[in-house]
Short mmCIF file of C-alpha atoms in Angstrom, two decimals:
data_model
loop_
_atom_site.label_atom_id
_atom_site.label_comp_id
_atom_site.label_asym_id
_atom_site.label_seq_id
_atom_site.Cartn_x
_atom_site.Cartn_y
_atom_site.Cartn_z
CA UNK A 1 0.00 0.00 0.00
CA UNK A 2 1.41 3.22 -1.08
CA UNK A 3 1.08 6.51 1.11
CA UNK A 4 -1.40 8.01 -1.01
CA UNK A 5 -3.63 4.78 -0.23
CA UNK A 6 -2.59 4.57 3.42
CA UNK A 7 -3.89 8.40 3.81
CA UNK A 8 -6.94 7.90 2.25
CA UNK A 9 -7.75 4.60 3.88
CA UNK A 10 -7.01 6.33 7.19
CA UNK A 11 -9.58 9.26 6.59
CA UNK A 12 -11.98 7.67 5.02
CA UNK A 13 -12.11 5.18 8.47
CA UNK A 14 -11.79 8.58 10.32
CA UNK A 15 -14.71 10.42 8.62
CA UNK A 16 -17.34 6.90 9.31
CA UNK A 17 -16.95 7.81 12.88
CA UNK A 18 -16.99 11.75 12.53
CA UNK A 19 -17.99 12.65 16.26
CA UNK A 20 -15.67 10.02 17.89
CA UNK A 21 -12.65 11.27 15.78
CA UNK A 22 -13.84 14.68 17.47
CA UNK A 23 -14.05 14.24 20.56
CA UNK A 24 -10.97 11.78 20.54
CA UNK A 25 -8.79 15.01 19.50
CA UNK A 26 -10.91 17.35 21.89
CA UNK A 27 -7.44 16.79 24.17
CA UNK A 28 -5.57 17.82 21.63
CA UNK A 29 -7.28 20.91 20.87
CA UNK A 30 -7.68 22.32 23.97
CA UNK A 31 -3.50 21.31 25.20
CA UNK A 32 -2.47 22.88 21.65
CA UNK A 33 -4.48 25.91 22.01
CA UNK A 34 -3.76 26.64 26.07
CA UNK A 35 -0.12 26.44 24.84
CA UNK A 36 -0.83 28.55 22.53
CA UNK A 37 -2.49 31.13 23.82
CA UNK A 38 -0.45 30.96 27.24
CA UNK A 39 2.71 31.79 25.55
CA UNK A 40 1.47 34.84 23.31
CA UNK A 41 -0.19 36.27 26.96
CA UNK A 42 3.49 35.86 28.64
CA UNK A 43 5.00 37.13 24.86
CA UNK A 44 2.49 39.78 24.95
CA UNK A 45 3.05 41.16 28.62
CA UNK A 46 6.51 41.02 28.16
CA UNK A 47 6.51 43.47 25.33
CA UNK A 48 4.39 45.78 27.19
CA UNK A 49 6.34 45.96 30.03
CA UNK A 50 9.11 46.53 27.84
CA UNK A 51 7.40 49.17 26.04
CA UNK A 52 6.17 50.61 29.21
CA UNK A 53 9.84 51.12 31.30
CA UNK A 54 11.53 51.81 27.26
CA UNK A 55 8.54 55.11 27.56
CA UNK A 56 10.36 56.09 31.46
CA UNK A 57 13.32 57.09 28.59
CA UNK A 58 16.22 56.03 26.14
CA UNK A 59 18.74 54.24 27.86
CA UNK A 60 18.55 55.88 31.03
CA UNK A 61 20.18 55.44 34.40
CA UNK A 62 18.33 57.19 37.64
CA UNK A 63 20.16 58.32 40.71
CA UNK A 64 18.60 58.59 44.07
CA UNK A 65 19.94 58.82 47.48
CA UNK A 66 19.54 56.11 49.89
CA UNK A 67 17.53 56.34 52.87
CA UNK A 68 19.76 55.77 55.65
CA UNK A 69 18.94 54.64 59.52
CA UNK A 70 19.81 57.01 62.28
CA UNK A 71 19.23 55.62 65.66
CA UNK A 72 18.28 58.07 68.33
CA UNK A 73 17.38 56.65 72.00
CA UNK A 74 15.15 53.77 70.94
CA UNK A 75 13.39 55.22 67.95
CA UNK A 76 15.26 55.16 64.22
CA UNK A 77 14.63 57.95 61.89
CA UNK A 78 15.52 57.52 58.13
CA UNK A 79 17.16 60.28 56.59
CA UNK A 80 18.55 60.54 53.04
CA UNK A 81 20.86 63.13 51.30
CA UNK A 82 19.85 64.93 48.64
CA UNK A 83 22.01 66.05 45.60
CA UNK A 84 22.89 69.60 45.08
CA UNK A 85 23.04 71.80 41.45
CA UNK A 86 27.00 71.34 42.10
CA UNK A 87 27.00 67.48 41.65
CA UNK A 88 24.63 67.77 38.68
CA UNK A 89 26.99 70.18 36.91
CA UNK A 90 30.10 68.15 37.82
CA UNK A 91 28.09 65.30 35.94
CA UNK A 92 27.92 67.77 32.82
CA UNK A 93 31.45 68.90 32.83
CA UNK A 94 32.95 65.43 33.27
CA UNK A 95 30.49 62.44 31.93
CA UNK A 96 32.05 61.23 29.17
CA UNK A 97 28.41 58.78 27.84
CA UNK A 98 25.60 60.90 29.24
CA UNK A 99 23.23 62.75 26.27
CA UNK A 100 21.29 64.14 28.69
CA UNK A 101 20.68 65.40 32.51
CA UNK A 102 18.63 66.86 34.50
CA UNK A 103 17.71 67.48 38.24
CA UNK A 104 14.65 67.02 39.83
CA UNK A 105 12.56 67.97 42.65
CA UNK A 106 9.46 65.82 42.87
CA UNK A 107 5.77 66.28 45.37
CA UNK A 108 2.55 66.30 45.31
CA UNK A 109 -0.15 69.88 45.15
CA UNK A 110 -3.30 70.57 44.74
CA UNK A 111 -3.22 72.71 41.35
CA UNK A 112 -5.86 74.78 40.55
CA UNK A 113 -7.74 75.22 37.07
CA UNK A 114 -10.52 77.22 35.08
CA UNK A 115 -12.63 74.06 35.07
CA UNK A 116 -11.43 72.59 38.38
CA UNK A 117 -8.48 70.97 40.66
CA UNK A 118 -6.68 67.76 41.27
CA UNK A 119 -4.05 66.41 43.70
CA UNK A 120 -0.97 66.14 40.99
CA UNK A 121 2.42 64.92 41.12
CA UNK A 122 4.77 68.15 40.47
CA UNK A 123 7.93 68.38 38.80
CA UNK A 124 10.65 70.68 38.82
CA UNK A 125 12.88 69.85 35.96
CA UNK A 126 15.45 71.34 33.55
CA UNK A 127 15.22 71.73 29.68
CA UNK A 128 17.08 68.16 29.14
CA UNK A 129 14.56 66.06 31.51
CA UNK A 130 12.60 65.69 27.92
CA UNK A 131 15.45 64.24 26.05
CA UNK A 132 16.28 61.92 29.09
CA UNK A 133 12.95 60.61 30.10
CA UNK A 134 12.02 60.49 25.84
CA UNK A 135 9.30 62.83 26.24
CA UNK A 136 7.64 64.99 23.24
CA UNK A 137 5.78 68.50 23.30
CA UNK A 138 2.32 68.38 21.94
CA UNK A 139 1.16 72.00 21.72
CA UNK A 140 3.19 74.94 22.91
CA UNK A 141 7.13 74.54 23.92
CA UNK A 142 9.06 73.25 26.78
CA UNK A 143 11.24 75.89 29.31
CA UNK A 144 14.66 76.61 28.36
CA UNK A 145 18.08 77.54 30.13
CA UNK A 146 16.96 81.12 29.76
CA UNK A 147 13.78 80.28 31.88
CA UNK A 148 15.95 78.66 33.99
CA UNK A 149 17.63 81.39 34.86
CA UNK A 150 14.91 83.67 35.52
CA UNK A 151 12.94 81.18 37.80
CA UNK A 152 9.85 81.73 35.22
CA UNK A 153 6.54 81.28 35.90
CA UNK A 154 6.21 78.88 33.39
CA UNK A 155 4.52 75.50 33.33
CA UNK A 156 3.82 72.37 31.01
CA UNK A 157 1.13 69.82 31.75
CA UNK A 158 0.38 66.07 30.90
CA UNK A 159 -2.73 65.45 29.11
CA UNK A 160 -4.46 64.36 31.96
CA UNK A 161 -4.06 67.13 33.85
CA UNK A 162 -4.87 69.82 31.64
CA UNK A 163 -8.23 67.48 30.77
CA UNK A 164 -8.98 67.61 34.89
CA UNK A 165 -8.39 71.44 35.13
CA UNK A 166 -9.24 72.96 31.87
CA UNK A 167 -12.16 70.38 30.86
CA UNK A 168 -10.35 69.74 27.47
CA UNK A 169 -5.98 69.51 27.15
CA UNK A 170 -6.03 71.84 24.27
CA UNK A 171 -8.08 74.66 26.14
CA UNK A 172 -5.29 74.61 28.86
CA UNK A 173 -2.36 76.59 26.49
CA UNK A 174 -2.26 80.59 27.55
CA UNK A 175 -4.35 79.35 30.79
CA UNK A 176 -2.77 80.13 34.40
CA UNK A 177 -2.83 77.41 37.47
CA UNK A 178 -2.66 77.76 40.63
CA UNK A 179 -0.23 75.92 43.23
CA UNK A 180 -0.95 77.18 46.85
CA UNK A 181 -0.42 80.99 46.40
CA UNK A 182 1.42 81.11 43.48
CA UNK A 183 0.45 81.30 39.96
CA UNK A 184 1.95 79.83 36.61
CA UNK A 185 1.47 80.23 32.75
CA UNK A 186 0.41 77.43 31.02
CA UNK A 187 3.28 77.30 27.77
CA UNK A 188 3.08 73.52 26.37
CA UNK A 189 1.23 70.01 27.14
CA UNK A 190 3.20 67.04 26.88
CA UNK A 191 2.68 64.05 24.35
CA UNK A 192 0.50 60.94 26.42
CA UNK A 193 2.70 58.26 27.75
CA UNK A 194 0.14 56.26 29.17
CA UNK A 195 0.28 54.20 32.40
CA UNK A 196 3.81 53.52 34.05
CA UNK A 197 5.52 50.37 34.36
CA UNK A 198 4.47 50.44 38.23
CA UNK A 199 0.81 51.70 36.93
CA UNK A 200 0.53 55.52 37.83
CA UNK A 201 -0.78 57.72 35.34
CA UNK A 202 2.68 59.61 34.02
CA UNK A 203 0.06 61.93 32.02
CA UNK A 204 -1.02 63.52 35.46
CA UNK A 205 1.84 65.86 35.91
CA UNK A 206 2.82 69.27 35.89
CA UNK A 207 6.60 70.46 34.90
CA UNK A 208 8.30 73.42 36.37
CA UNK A 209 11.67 75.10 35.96
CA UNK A 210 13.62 73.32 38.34
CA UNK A 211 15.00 76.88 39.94
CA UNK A 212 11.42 78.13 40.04
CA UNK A 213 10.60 74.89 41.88
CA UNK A 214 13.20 74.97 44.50
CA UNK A 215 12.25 79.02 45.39
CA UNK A 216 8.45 78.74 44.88
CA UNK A 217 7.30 75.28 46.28
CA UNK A 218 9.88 73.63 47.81
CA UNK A 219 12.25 76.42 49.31
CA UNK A 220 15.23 74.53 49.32
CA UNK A 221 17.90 73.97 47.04
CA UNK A 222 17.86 70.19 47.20
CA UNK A 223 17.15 67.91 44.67
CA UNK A 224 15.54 64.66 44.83
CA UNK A 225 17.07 62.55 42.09
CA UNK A 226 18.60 63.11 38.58
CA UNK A 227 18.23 61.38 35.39
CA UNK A 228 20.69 60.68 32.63
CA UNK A 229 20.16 59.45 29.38
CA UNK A 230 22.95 57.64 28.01
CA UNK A 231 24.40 58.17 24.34
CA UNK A 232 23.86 54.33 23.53
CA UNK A 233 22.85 50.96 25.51
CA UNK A 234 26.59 49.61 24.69
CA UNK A 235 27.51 52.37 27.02
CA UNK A 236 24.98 51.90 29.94
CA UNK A 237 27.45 50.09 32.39
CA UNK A 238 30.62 52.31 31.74
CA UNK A 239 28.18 55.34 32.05
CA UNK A 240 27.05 53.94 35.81
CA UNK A 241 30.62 53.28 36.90
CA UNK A 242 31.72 56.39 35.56
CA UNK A 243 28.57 57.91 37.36
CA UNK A 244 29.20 56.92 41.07
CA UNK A 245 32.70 57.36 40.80
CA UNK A 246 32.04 61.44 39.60
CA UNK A 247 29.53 61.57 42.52
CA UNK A 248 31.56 60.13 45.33
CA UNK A 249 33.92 62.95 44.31
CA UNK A 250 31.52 65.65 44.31
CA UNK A 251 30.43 64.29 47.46
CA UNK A 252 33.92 63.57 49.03
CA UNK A 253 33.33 59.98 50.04
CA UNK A 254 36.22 58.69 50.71
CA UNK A 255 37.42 55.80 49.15
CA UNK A 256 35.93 52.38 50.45
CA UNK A 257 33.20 54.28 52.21
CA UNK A 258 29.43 53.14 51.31
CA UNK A 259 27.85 55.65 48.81
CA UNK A 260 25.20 57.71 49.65
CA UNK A 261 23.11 57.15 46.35
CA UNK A 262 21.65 54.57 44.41
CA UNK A 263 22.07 54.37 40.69
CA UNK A 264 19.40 52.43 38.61
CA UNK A 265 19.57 51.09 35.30
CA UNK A 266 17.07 50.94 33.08
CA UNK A 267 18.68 47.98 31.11
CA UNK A 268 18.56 45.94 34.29
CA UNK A 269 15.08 46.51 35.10
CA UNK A 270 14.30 45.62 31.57
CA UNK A 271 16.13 42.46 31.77
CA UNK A 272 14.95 41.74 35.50
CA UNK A 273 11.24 42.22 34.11
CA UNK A 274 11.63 40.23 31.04
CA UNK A 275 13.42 36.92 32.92
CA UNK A 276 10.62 36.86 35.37
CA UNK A 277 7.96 37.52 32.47
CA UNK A 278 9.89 34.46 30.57
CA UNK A 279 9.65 32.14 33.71
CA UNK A 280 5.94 32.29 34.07
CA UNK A 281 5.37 32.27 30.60
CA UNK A 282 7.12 28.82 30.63
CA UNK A 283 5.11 27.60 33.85
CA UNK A 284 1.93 28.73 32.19
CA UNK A 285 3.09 26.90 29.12
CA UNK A 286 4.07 23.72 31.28
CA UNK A 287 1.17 23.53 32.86
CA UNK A 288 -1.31 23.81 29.29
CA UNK A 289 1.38 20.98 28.26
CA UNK A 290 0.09 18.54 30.44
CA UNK A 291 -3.77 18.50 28.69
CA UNK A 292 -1.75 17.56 25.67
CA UNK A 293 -0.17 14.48 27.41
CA UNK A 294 -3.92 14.01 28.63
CA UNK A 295 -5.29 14.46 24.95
CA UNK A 296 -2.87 12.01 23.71
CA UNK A 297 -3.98 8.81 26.13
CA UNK A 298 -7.47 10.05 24.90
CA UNK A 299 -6.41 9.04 21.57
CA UNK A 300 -4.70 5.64 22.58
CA UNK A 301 -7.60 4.81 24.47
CA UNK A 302 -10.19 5.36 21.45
CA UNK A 303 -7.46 3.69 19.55
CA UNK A 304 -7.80 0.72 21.54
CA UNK A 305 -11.17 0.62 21.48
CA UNK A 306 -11.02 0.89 17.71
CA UNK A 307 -8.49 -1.92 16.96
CA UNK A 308 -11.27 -3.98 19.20
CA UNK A 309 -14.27 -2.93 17.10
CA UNK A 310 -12.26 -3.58 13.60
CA UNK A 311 -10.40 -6.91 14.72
CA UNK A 312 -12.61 -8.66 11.70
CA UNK A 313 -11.49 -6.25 9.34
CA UNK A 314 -7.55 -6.54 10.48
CA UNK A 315 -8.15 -10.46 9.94
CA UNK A 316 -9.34 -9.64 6.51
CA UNK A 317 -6.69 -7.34 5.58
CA UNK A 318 -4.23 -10.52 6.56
CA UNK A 319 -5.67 -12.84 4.79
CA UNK A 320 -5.89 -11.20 1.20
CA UNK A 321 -2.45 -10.40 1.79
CA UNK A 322 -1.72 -7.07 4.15
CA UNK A 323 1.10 -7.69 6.03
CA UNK A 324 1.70 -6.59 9.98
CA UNK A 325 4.22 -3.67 9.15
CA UNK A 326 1.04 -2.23 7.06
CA UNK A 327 -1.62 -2.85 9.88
CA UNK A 328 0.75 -1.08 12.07
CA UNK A 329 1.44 2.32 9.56
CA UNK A 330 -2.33 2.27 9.14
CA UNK A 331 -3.53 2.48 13.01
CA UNK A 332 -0.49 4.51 13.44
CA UNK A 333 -1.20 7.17 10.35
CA UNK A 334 -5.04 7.56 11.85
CA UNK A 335 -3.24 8.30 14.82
CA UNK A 336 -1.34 10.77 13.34
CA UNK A 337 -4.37 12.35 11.62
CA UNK A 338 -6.38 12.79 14.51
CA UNK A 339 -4.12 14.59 16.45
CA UNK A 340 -2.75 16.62 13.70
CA UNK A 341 -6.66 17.49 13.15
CA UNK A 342 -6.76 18.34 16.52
CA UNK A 343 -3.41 20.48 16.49
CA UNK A 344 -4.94 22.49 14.10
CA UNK A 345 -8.33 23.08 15.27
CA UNK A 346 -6.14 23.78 18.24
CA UNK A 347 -3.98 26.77 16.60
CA UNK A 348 -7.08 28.34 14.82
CA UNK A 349 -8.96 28.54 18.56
CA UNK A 350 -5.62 30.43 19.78
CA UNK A 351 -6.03 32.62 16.96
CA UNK A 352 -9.09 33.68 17.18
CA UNK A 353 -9.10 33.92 21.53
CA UNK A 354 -5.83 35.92 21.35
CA UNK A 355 -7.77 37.92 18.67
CA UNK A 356 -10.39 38.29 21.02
CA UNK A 357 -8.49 39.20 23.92
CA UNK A 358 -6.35 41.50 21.57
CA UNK A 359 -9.61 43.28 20.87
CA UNK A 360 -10.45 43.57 24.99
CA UNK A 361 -6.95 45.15 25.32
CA UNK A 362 -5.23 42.30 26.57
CA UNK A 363 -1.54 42.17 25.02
CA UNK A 364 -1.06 39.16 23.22
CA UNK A 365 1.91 38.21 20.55
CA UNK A 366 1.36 35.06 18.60
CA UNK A 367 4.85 33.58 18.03
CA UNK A 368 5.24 31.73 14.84
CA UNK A 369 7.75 29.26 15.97
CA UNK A 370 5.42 28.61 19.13
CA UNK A 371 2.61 27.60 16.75
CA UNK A 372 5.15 25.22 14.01
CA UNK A 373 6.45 23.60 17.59
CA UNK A 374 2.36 22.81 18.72
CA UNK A 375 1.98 21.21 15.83
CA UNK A 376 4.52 18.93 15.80
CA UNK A 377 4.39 17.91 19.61
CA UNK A 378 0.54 17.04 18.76
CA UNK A 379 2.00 15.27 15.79
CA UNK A 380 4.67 13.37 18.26
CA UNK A 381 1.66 12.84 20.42
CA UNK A 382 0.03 10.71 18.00
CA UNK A 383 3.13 8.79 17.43
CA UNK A 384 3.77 8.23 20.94
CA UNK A 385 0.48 7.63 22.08
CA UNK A 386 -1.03 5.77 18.48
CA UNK A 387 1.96 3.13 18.25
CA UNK A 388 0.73 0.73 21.14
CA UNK A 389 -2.92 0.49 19.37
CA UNK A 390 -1.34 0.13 16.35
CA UNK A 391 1.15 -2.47 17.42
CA UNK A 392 -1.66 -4.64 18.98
CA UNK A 393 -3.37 -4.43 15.87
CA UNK A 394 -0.29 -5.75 13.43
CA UNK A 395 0.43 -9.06 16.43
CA UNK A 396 -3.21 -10.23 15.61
CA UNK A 397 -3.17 -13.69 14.59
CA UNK A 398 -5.06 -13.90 10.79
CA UNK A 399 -7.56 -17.08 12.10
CA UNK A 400 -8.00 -15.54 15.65
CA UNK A 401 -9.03 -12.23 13.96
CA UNK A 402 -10.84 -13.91 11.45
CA UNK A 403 -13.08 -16.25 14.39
CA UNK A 404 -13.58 -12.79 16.26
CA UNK A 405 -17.04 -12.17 17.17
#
């Protein structure tokens, strides 16, 4: 019998028993599409994390001082120094990698509108905090040196903001806020960046001039943290070495003394995100797996049941001349069919739920290889789990088959 035959032999015995052949690969369908589906959620996620901490900025490192414990009697108070404007212009003069830097002084105000007010988070910045944290001007401009200088009364605001006080963003440009008793001059609202990787709203902000900041709001000339955007991710861990050794100067730590600051990169939280993103991806995926393991003793059990039903036919098959390696690639090809049938009913269900769930605005990412590797595992499934069956079948005795009632 030539493969041609064997195929069509094997679905036409298939197709008599339509719903059986069904529900036999029902296992299949459902292991091949959880698989499926569980790794483009993982894939998915893990791009939008990425996405979502690539948004923060462009290759940036972020350096904030560490909370230290003072003990006092039996009470311990955390304290943390701040930087100064003379370590973030030692940074300028001597960073040999950074693109970009800029102070910042960061709280929380009530800020007052035409159309009404809102608890935001305030920023006092300088010109380059756009090209470190990769942030775009939507209407108006962004402060300059000049502004710096002057402490203006100048202020941008994130979408959301300007939608909470001035009812619509683009009715907020020319408009004044207030912040306590001071007042400000609306001059640009920023592009939307959506939620942060940690979920707050980065749209709900208003920028300052960092000077005007530090005078107006905060009255003192500390500064929380500072951001630097490096010139290229091949850079990223020279720039942090060369970071916290220019800082522990302008500090005057001494040399095998603990610094006083923390330096983050952005690559690492990347990476950190996308290992543990990977690692329950594969868990998810594991655990789908094992309905495919169940789908496949499904199959050997119908195929059991099958060889039992058509023992008659085997013994006819024998005795006009079939011999037992062709009983064998015939119960194992049916198998094969049925669980490849079920493989891909399997992939077109991920499809369309990962469609579906697309559509709901849940991330998903279909990966191609993913989908070429469920269809050969159900493939391998039918081997594995068809060859038994279709080994009992070929070690029937011709007469004994024949006498079978």
């Amino acid at each position: 019998m030539n493969i041609l035959q064997l195929v069509h032999t094997c679905i036409r015995s298939i197709l008599r028993n339509r719903m059986r052949s069904l529900l036999t690969s029902l296992g299949v369908i459902i292991g091949v599409g959880s698989v499926i589906i569980m790794v483009a959620l993982g894939e998915g996620s893990q791009r939008a994390i990425e996405a979502q901490i690539t948004a923060m900025g462009t290759n940036l490192l972020q350096v904030m001082p560490r909370r230290q414990a003072n003990r006092s009697g039996q009470q311990v108070m955390m304290r943390s120094s701040a930087f100064t404007k003379r370590d973030i212009q030692k940074l300028r003069d001597e960073s040999s990698f950074a693109a970009a830097i800029s102070g910042v002084i960061q709280s929380n105000a009530n800020v007052f509108g035409r159309e009404g007010n809102a608890s935001v988070s305030i920023n006092g910045v300088e010109p380059d905090f756009l090209i470190a944290r990769n942030w775009k001007i939507e209407q108006g401009y962004f402060f300059d040196e000049e502004d710096l200088i002057l402490r203006s009364r100048a202020a941008v605001l994130g979408r959301t903001t300007a939608k909470n006080l001035f009812g619509e963003p683009e009715y907020a440009l020319g408009e004044q806020i207030r912040i306590g008793t001071n007042y400000f001059n609306v001059i640009g609202i920023l592009q939307s960046k959506g939620a942060s990787f940690g979920g707050n709203d980065q749209d709900d902000v208003v920028m300052l001039p960092l000077d005007t900041a530090m005078t107006r709001l905060s009255n003192s000339r500390n500064i929380n943290s500072i951001v630097i955007s490096v010139a290229g991710k091949e850079y990223m861990e020279a720039a942090q070495k060369e970071t916290d050794l220019i800082l522990r100067e302008s500090r005057n730590i001494i040399d095998g003394a603990q610094s006083d600051f923390d330096i983050v990169n952005q690559a690492d939280i990347i990476d950190m995100a996308s290992a543990t993103s990977r690692t329950l991806t594969t868990l998810l995926a594991a655990i789908a797996g094992v309905s495919l393991l169940v789908g496949g003793i499904g199959i050997m059990n119908i195929m059991l049941v099958s060889v039992t039903e058509r023992t008659r036919e085997i013994g006819i098959r024998m005795a006009v001349g079939a011999r037992k390696i062709d009983i064998l690639f015939q119960f194992l090809t049916e198998s094969v069919i049925i669980s490849l049938l079920g493989g891909i009913l399997g992939i077109g269900l991920a499809f369309l739920v990962c469609n579906l769930m697309s559509a709901a605005g849940i991330p998903t990412a279909i990966n191609p290889l993913v989908v070429t590797a469920a269809a050969l595992f159900a493939a391998f499934i039918g081997i594995i789990f068809g060859y038994y069956p279709a080994l009992k079948a070929a070690r029937l005795y011709p007469i004994d088959a024949l006498r079978y009632e």
